[in-house]
GROMACS .gro file of C-alpha atoms in nm:
model
  377
    1MET     CA    1   1.395  -0.534  -2.691
    2PHE     CA    2   1.200  -0.561  -2.371
    3PRO     CA    3   1.043  -0.891  -2.282
    4ALA     CA    4   0.688  -0.993  -2.348
    5ARG     CA    5   0.575  -1.063  -1.994
    6LEU     CA    6   0.349  -1.346  -1.901
    7ARG     CA    7   0.016  -1.239  -2.050
    8PRO     CA    8  -0.222  -1.348  -1.768
    9SER     CA    9  -0.046  -1.119  -1.518
   10ASP     CA   10   0.086  -0.847  -1.743
   11PRO     CA   11  -0.028  -0.508  -1.612
   12ASP     CA   12   0.097  -0.333  -1.925
   13HIS     CA   13  -0.094  -0.541  -2.179
   14PRO     CA   14  -0.329  -0.306  -2.370
   15ASP     CA   15  -0.626  -0.544  -2.377
   16GLN     CA   16  -0.606  -0.596  -2.002
   17LEU     CA   17  -0.578  -0.222  -1.940
   18ILE     CA   18  -0.893  -0.158  -2.144
   19GLY     CA   19  -1.080  -0.431  -1.956
   20ARG     CA   20  -0.974  -0.296  -1.618
   21ARG     CA   21  -1.072   0.058  -1.709
   22HIS     CA   22  -1.423  -0.059  -1.793
   23LEU     CA   23  -1.459  -0.282  -1.486
   24ALA     CA   24  -1.307  -0.048  -1.226
   25PRO     CA   25  -1.602   0.196  -1.199
   26ALA     CA   26  -1.851  -0.091  -1.199
   27VAL     CA   27  -1.723  -0.254  -0.878
   28PRO     CA   28  -1.808   0.038  -0.643
   29VAL     CA   29  -2.151   0.069  -0.808
   30VAL     CA   30  -2.215  -0.302  -0.753
   31ILE     CA   31  -2.117  -0.265  -0.387
   32ILE     CA   32  -2.352   0.031  -0.338
   33CYS     CA   33  -2.636  -0.160  -0.505
   34GLY     CA   34  -2.563  -0.460  -0.284
   35VAL     CA   35  -2.578  -0.250   0.031
   36ALA     CA   36  -2.904  -0.094  -0.087
   37LEU     CA   37  -3.051  -0.439  -0.148
   38LEU     CA   38  -2.952  -0.554   0.201
   39ALA     CA   39  -3.108  -0.242   0.354
   40LEU     CA   40  -3.435  -0.302   0.172
   41VAL     CA   41  -3.473  -0.672   0.250
   42THR     CA   42  -3.370  -0.657   0.616
   43SER     CA   43  -3.558  -0.506   0.903
   44GLU     CA   44  -3.262  -0.292   1.014
   45GLY     CA   45  -3.221  -0.097   0.693
   46LEU     CA   46  -3.040   0.212   0.821
   47ALA     CA   47  -2.783   0.000   1.003
   48TRP     CA   48  -2.631  -0.087   0.662
   49LEU     CA   49  -2.593   0.272   0.543
   50PRO     CA   50  -2.233   0.326   0.672
   51LEU     CA   51  -2.126   0.044   0.438
   52LEU     CA   52  -2.207   0.272   0.146
   53ALA     CA   53  -1.872   0.440   0.221
   54VAL     CA   54  -1.696   0.133   0.080
   55GLY     CA   55  -1.798   0.241  -0.271
   56PRO     CA   56  -1.611   0.577  -0.287
   57ALA     CA   57  -1.321   0.436  -0.083
   58LEU     CA   58  -1.270   0.160  -0.340
   59ALA     CA   59  -1.318   0.402  -0.629
   60ALA     CA   60  -1.020   0.606  -0.508
   61ALA     CA   61  -0.789   0.318  -0.597
   62GLN     CA   62  -0.896   0.309  -0.963
   63CYS     CA   63  -1.088   0.623  -1.062
   64GLY     CA   64  -0.993   0.988  -1.089
   65PRO     CA   65  -1.123   1.257  -0.851
   66TYR     CA   66  -1.432   1.327  -1.062
   67GLY     CA   67  -1.511   0.957  -1.078
   68VAL     CA   68  -1.484   0.934  -0.699
   69ILE     CA   69  -1.717   1.232  -0.661
   70ARG     CA   70  -1.976   1.066  -0.884
   71ILE     CA   71  -1.955   0.742  -0.685
   72GLY     CA   72  -1.981   0.944  -0.361
   73LEU     CA   73  -2.289   1.130  -0.481
   74LEU     CA   74  -2.444   0.798  -0.580
   75ALA     CA   75  -2.375   0.657  -0.233
   76VAL     CA   76  -2.526   0.961  -0.060
   77ALA     CA   77  -2.830   0.961  -0.291
   78VAL     CA   78  -2.893   0.591  -0.228
   79GLY     CA   79  -2.854   0.650   0.145
   80ALA     CA   80  -3.098   0.940   0.138
   81PHE     CA   81  -3.351   0.731  -0.051
   82LEU     CA   82  -3.320   0.445   0.198
   83GLY     CA   83  -3.359   0.694   0.483
   84THR     CA   84  -3.700   0.793   0.351
   85GLN     CA   85  -3.812   0.429   0.377
   86GLY     CA   86  -3.770   0.423   0.754
   87ALA     CA   87  -3.912   0.608   1.053
   88GLU     CA   88  -3.583   0.729   1.203
   89PRO     CA   89  -3.548   1.100   1.283
   90VAL     CA   90  -3.388   1.327   1.026
   91ARG     CA   91  -3.097   1.392   1.264
   92THR     CA   92  -3.017   1.021   1.279
   93GLN     CA   93  -3.037   0.989   0.904
   94ALA     CA   94  -2.804   1.289   0.856
   95ILE     CA   95  -2.548   1.138   1.094
   96LEU     CA   96  -2.553   0.807   0.906
   97LEU     CA   97  -2.521   0.979   0.568
   98ALA     CA   98  -2.225   1.184   0.693
   99THR     CA   99  -2.010   0.871   0.688
  100PRO     CA  100  -2.023   0.802   0.309
  101ALA     CA  101  -2.008   1.176   0.238
  102ALA     CA  102  -1.693   1.225   0.448
  103VAL     CA  103  -1.528   0.915   0.305
  104ALA     CA  104  -1.610   1.033  -0.048
  105LEU     CA  105  -1.439   1.369   0.013
  106ALA     CA  106  -1.132   1.204   0.165
  107SER     CA  107  -1.120   0.950  -0.118
  108CYS     CA  108  -1.135   1.231  -0.373
  109GLY     CA  109  -0.820   1.384  -0.224
  110ALA     CA  110  -0.652   1.044  -0.212
  111SER     CA  111  -0.738   0.986  -0.579
  112ALA     CA  112  -0.586   1.321  -0.680
  113LEU     CA  113  -0.268   1.236  -0.489
  114ARG     CA  114  -0.254   0.891  -0.649
  115ARG     CA  115  -0.291   1.042  -0.997
  116ARG     CA  116  -0.006   1.282  -0.925
  117ARG     CA  117   0.221   1.001  -0.811
  118GLU     CA  118   0.130   0.796  -1.118
  119ARG     CA  119   0.238   1.082  -1.342
  120VAL     CA  120   0.568   1.108  -1.157
  121LEU     CA  121   0.618   0.733  -1.188
  122ALA     CA  122   0.540   0.746  -1.560
  123ASP     CA  123   0.804   1.017  -1.604
  124VAL     CA  124   1.057   0.811  -1.411
  125ARG     CA  125   0.981   0.503  -1.618
  126SER     CA  126   1.017   0.692  -1.945
  127VAL     CA  127   1.356   0.829  -1.836
  128ALA     CA  128   1.463   0.482  -1.720
  129GLU     CA  129   1.360   0.325  -2.050
  130ALA     CA  130   1.552   0.591  -2.242
  131ALA     CA  131   1.860   0.523  -2.030
  132GLN     CA  132   1.818   0.149  -2.077
  133ASN     CA  133   1.788   0.189  -2.455
  134ALA     CA  134   2.104   0.397  -2.459
  135LEU     CA  135   2.285   0.145  -2.241
  136LEU     CA  136   2.158  -0.178  -2.397
  137GLN     CA  137   2.134  -0.080  -2.758
  138PRO     CA  138   1.877  -0.279  -2.957
  139VAL     CA  139   2.023  -0.584  -3.127
  140PRO     CA  140   1.896  -0.645  -3.482
  141SER     CA  141   1.751  -0.983  -3.570
  142ARG     CA  142   2.038  -1.043  -3.809
  143VAL     CA  143   2.402  -0.939  -3.765
  144GLY     CA  144   2.628  -1.041  -4.049
  145GLN     CA  145   2.566  -1.407  -4.120
  146PHE     CA  146   2.404  -1.472  -3.783
  147GLN     CA  147   2.047  -1.472  -3.657
  148VAL     CA  148   2.018  -1.306  -3.316
  149ALA     CA  149   1.752  -1.274  -3.048
  150VAL     CA  150   1.757  -1.109  -2.704
  151ARG     CA  151   1.519  -1.126  -2.409
  152TYR     CA  152   1.571  -0.905  -2.106
  153SER     CA  153   1.381  -0.864  -1.777
  154ALA     CA  154   1.482  -0.626  -1.500
  155ALA     CA  155   1.412  -0.706  -1.135
  156ALA     CA  156   1.317  -0.340  -1.084
  157ALA     CA  157   1.001  -0.395  -1.285
  158GLU     CA  158   0.863  -0.044  -1.238
  159ALA     CA  159   1.185   0.119  -1.358
  160ARG     CA  160   1.270  -0.150  -1.614
  161VAL     CA  161   1.643  -0.113  -1.557
  162GLY     CA  162   1.891  -0.353  -1.408
  163GLY     CA  163   2.252  -0.463  -1.381
  164ASP     CA  164   2.260  -0.731  -1.649
  165LEU     CA  165   2.438  -0.634  -1.969
  166TYR     CA  166   2.477  -0.758  -2.323
  167ALA     CA  167   2.611  -0.629  -2.654
  168LEU     CA  168   2.677  -0.775  -2.997
  169LEU     CA  169   2.851  -0.597  -3.280
  170PRO     CA  170   3.038  -0.670  -3.603
  171THR     CA  171   3.407  -0.579  -3.596
  172PRO     CA  172   3.706  -0.612  -3.830
  173TYR     CA  173   3.782  -0.933  -3.641
  174GLY     CA  174   3.440  -1.089  -3.680
  175ILE     CA  175   3.126  -1.084  -3.467
  176ARG     CA  176   3.195  -1.018  -3.099
  177LEU     CA  177   2.954  -1.023  -2.808
  178ILE     CA  178   2.939  -0.999  -2.433
  179VAL     CA  179   2.685  -1.106  -2.173
  180GLY     CA  180   2.747  -1.016  -1.810
  181ASP     CA  181   2.601  -0.966  -1.466
  182VAL     CA  182   2.701  -0.682  -1.234
  183ARG     CA  183   2.709  -0.748  -0.863
  184GLY     CA  184   2.424  -0.565  -0.694
  185LYS     CA  185   2.119  -0.383  -0.827
  186GLY     CA  186   1.988  -0.034  -0.885
  187LEU     CA  187   2.169   0.269  -1.021
  188PRO     CA  188   2.521   0.163  -0.910
  189ALA     CA  189   2.482  -0.162  -1.105
  190VAL     CA  190   2.352   0.027  -1.409
  191SER     CA  191   2.651   0.261  -1.392
  192THR     CA  192   2.895  -0.031  -1.381
  193ALA     CA  193   2.716  -0.203  -1.670
  194GLY     CA  194   2.750   0.116  -1.875
  195LEU     CA  195   3.122   0.126  -1.799
  196VAL     CA  196   3.174  -0.235  -1.908
  197LEU     CA  197   2.975  -0.194  -2.228
  198GLY     CA  198   3.154   0.128  -2.321
  199VAL     CA  199   3.496  -0.030  -2.284
  200PHE     CA  200   3.386  -0.345  -2.467
  201ARG     CA  201   3.250  -0.155  -2.768
  202GLU     CA  202   3.578   0.032  -2.804
  203ALA     CA  203   3.810  -0.260  -2.740
  204ALA     CA  204   3.617  -0.501  -2.963
  205TYR     CA  205   3.702  -0.282  -3.263
  206ASP     CA  206   4.062  -0.209  -3.162
  207GLU     CA  207   4.200  -0.538  -3.029
  208PRO     CA  208   4.267  -0.829  -3.266
  209ASP     CA  209   4.295  -1.074  -2.974
  210LEU     CA  210   3.982  -1.147  -2.771
  211LEU     CA  211   4.191  -1.182  -2.454
  212ASP     CA  212   4.315  -0.826  -2.501
  213VAL     CA  213   3.953  -0.709  -2.513
  214VAL     CA  214   3.894  -0.874  -2.176
  215ALA     CA  215   4.218  -0.729  -2.040
  216ARG     CA  216   4.109  -0.375  -2.127
  217ILE     CA  217   3.777  -0.424  -1.949
  218GLU     CA  218   3.965  -0.559  -1.646
  219ARG     CA  219   4.199  -0.260  -1.633
  220SER     CA  220   3.910  -0.016  -1.654
  221LEU     CA  221   3.715  -0.190  -1.378
  222SER     CA  222   4.020  -0.210  -1.150
  223ARG     CA  223   4.043   0.171  -1.162
  224ASN     CA  224   3.674   0.246  -1.116
  225LEU     CA  225   3.514  -0.028  -0.904
  226ALA     CA  226   3.498  -0.056  -0.528
  227PRO     CA  227   3.709  -0.340  -0.383
  228ASP     CA  228   3.407  -0.566  -0.324
  229ASP     CA  229   3.240  -0.505  -0.662
  230PHE     CA  230   3.282  -0.727  -0.966
  231VAL     CA  231   3.123  -0.833  -1.294
  232THR     CA  232   3.081  -1.187  -1.421
  233ALA     CA  233   3.085  -1.209  -1.799
  234VAL     CA  234   3.132  -1.423  -2.106
  235VAL     CA  235   3.303  -1.258  -2.402
  236ALA     CA  236   3.271  -1.441  -2.734
  237GLY     CA  237   3.396  -1.392  -3.086
  238TYR     CA  238   3.364  -1.559  -3.425
  239PRO     CA  239   3.693  -1.481  -3.604
  240SER     CA  240   3.662  -1.739  -3.881
  241ASP     CA  241   3.429  -2.004  -4.016
  242GLY     CA  242   3.375  -2.305  -3.799
  243ARG     CA  243   3.512  -2.175  -3.468
  244MET     CA  244   3.377  -1.973  -3.180
  245GLU     CA  245   3.609  -1.820  -2.921
  246LEU     CA  246   3.495  -1.788  -2.561
  247VAL     CA  247   3.644  -1.617  -2.256
  248ASN     CA  248   3.454  -1.697  -1.936
  249CYS     CA  249   3.517  -1.474  -1.634
  250GLY     CA  250   3.326  -1.634  -1.349
  251HIS     CA  251   3.001  -1.648  -1.545
  252ALA     CA  252   2.747  -1.923  -1.605
  253PRO     CA  253   2.861  -2.151  -1.890
  254PRO     CA  254   2.706  -2.083  -2.231
  255LEU     CA  255   2.492  -2.353  -2.390
  256LEU     CA  256   2.598  -2.485  -2.729
  257VAL     CA  257   2.306  -2.623  -2.929
  258GLY     CA  258   2.410  -2.853  -3.213
  259GLU     CA  259   2.350  -3.189  -3.373
  260SER     CA  260   2.468  -3.368  -3.057
  261GLY     CA  261   2.216  -3.184  -2.839
  262VAL     CA  262   2.255  -2.908  -2.583
  263ILE     CA  263   2.595  -2.891  -2.412
  264ALA     CA  264   2.708  -2.659  -2.135
  265VAL     CA  265   3.048  -2.517  -2.236
  266GLU     CA  266   3.231  -2.527  -1.905
  267PRO     CA  267   3.552  -2.320  -1.896
  268THR     CA  268   3.867  -2.532  -1.920
  269HIS     CA  269   4.052  -2.290  -1.689
  270PRO     CA  270   3.804  -2.105  -1.463
  271ALA     CA  271   3.890  -1.739  -1.411
  272PRO     CA  272   3.768  -1.492  -1.149
  273PRO     CA  273   3.506  -1.231  -1.237
  274LEU     CA  274   3.611  -0.904  -1.395
  275GLY     CA  275   3.736  -0.655  -1.138
  276LEU     CA  276   3.892  -0.918  -0.910
  277ALA     CA  277   4.215  -0.990  -1.098
  278SER     CA  278   4.416  -0.805  -0.834
  279LEU     CA  279   4.309  -1.066  -0.577
  280GLY     CA  280   4.491  -1.340  -0.765
  281GLY     CA  281   4.368  -1.658  -0.926
  282ASP     CA  282   4.398  -1.786  -1.281
  283ARG     CA  283   4.403  -1.537  -1.564
  284PRO     CA  284   4.126  -1.559  -1.826
  285SER     CA  285   4.195  -1.814  -2.098
  286LEU     CA  286   4.073  -1.848  -2.453
  287GLN     CA  287   3.850  -2.145  -2.527
  288VAL     CA  288   3.771  -2.247  -2.885
  289VAL     CA  289   3.463  -2.455  -2.968
  290PRO     CA  290   3.337  -2.576  -3.307
  291PHE     CA  291   3.050  -2.369  -3.446
  292ALA     CA  292   2.910  -2.484  -3.779
  293GLY     CA  293   2.599  -2.404  -3.979
  294GLY     CA  294   2.282  -2.475  -3.781
  295ASP     CA  295   2.459  -2.445  -3.443
  296GLN     CA  296   2.331  -2.204  -3.179
  297LEU     CA  297   2.494  -2.043  -2.877
  298LEU     CA  298   2.284  -1.937  -2.579
  299LEU     CA  299   2.431  -1.692  -2.329
  300TYR     CA  300   2.238  -1.595  -2.017
  301THR     CA  301   2.274  -1.443  -1.673
  302ASP     CA  302   2.230  -1.585  -1.323
  303GLY     CA  303   1.878  -1.449  -1.298
  304VAL     CA  304   1.768  -1.724  -1.538
  305ILE     CA  305   1.920  -2.032  -1.373
  306GLU     CA  306   1.865  -1.903  -1.019
  307ALA     CA  307   1.495  -1.832  -1.070
  308ARG     CA  308   1.294  -2.043  -0.824
  309ASP     CA  309   0.940  -2.169  -0.816
  310ARG     CA  310   0.720  -2.189  -0.507
  311GLY     CA  311   0.894  -2.509  -0.406
  312ARG     CA  312   1.231  -2.327  -0.416
  313GLU     CA  313   1.343  -2.532  -0.714
  314TYR     CA  314   1.578  -2.365  -0.962
  315PHE     CA  315   1.481  -2.325  -1.325
  316PRO     CA  316   1.637  -2.621  -1.515
  317LEU     CA  317   1.755  -2.428  -1.819
  318LEU     CA  318   1.968  -2.710  -1.962
  319GLU     CA  319   1.667  -2.944  -1.957
  320ARG     CA  320   1.417  -2.692  -2.093
  321VAL     CA  321   1.613  -2.555  -2.388
  322PRO     CA  322   1.568  -2.866  -2.609
  323ARG     CA  323   1.187  -2.826  -2.582
  324HIS     CA  324   1.194  -2.485  -2.745
  325VAL     CA  325   1.483  -2.489  -2.992
  326CYS     CA  326   1.383  -2.404  -3.349
  327ASP     CA  327   1.531  -2.228  -3.652
  328GLU     CA  328   1.400  -1.889  -3.536
  329PRO     CA  329   1.596  -1.757  -3.233
  330SER     CA  330   1.323  -1.505  -3.148
  331ARG     CA  331   1.061  -1.780  -3.122
  332THR     CA  332   1.298  -1.996  -2.919
  333LEU     CA  333   1.363  -1.724  -2.661
  334ALA     CA  334   0.998  -1.615  -2.651
  335SER     CA  335   0.875  -1.961  -2.556
  336LEU     CA  336   1.170  -2.018  -2.322
  337HIS     CA  337   1.109  -1.684  -2.149
  338ASP     CA  338   0.738  -1.760  -2.109
  339GLU     CA  339   0.822  -2.092  -1.944
  340LEU     CA  340   1.067  -1.914  -1.715
  341LEU     CA  341   0.796  -1.672  -1.604
  342THR     CA  342   0.555  -1.959  -1.553
  343HIS     CA  343   0.815  -2.131  -1.336
  344VAL     CA  344   0.849  -1.830  -1.104
  345GLY     CA  345   0.480  -1.743  -1.101
  346GLY     CA  346   0.487  -1.441  -1.333
  347ARG     CA  347   0.746  -1.208  -1.176
  348LEU     CA  348   1.125  -1.248  -1.169
  349HIS     CA  349   1.311  -1.141  -0.855
  350ASP     CA  350   1.646  -1.085  -1.025
  351ASP     CA  351   1.760  -0.934  -1.352
  352ALA     CA  352   1.759  -1.192  -1.632
  353ALA     CA  353   1.902  -1.173  -1.982
  354LEU     CA  354   1.907  -1.426  -2.265
  355LEU     CA  355   2.100  -1.388  -2.591
  356LEU     CA  356   2.077  -1.652  -2.862
  357LEU     CA  357   2.309  -1.658  -3.162
  358ARG     CA  358   2.241  -1.894  -3.455
  359LYS     CA  359   2.445  -1.957  -3.767
  360PRO     CA  360   2.207  -2.055  -4.046
  361VAL     CA  361   2.284  -2.348  -4.270
  362LEU     CA  362   2.424  -2.192  -4.586
  363GLY     CA  363   2.276  -2.456  -4.817
  364ALA     CA  364   1.929  -2.412  -4.669
  365VAL     CA  365   1.946  -2.035  -4.715
  366ARG     CA  366   2.046  -2.070  -5.078
  367ALA     CA  367   1.771  -2.326  -5.140
  368ALA     CA  368   1.512  -2.089  -4.992
  369VAL     CA  369   1.636  -1.810  -5.217
  370ASP     CA  370   1.645  -2.027  -5.532
  371MET     CA  371   1.304  -2.188  -5.473
  372PRO     CA  372   1.091  -1.896  -5.604
  373LEU     CA  373   1.310  -1.872  -5.912
  374ALA     CA  374   1.270  -2.240  -5.984
  375SER     CA  375   0.893  -2.228  -5.937
  376SER     CA  376   0.855  -1.921  -6.159
  377ALA     CA  377   1.049  -2.093  -6.436
   0.00000   0.00000   0.00000
């Protein structure tokens, strides 16, 4: 369910972790050897000895306490060897060697503290991922007659949770789904997202009319949200063949991918976000669009279209989608998400969610099923 981050800058990629673990201890050793080489080839050899402290100091950022101690002992041993090559008094040599020794001891303590904080962070991340999995339940690759794919990135990258929400489920009234964006970030946004999803999952099964589903979410938010909080969302349903129902509440327009290209489905009667109905404005309206075999519907959050590159240019989603559309929604979103990360330089600064729904061509599916039978005959 979680996104495959841009590989060149992905700190969680296993191959990169293995490479860094092998290279991390080598860098302080290289620095110590470089300082030793400078001390041997220059006339002022002992003047370089304090630089040996760079080795254990750098090791504290990557290695454990025992690794720092080993690097510190190496630095002191190299310093002692270089001291024997000169004519300086033993007292002077001891004072110079005290610097790498003291830094090594301090770095050992810093490494132990860093390891402890890493364990705490790992526990926090595991709890956050469990909460996120409970909140945004995994969407299977196929729901009913539809192919489905989801890509999600949280702005709080270390916690991997955010305020964007999505859900898709089969109901007695057809497939229904929601994609939304909660105002704000952090735990309050996650709490509001959980509220919206809980009400949606109940109402989607109970209410025959899609507008009544939206009305129940609105009533729940009006009782529980602060006056300045709101949720933008698109609620969609597929009640019968050939038609998709949409209710847009202040959200970015979905993209309909069909034979005529990629079209942004702008709401015919714009409505305010969920939670702001008491302030007035038009009530949500039901919009029906054709949805035949081979068509796809892309729903997304503001974090996608508001992602900026170094030149402060927004990500042109409408222009980029045609480059990546294929018959496999997961491949489409994977390549689209990679291009999004490339656009922003590898790290998103806002929560971003993409949900792609595709209705396969019935004739093509039957042909694929019948082909092995025909060949075996």
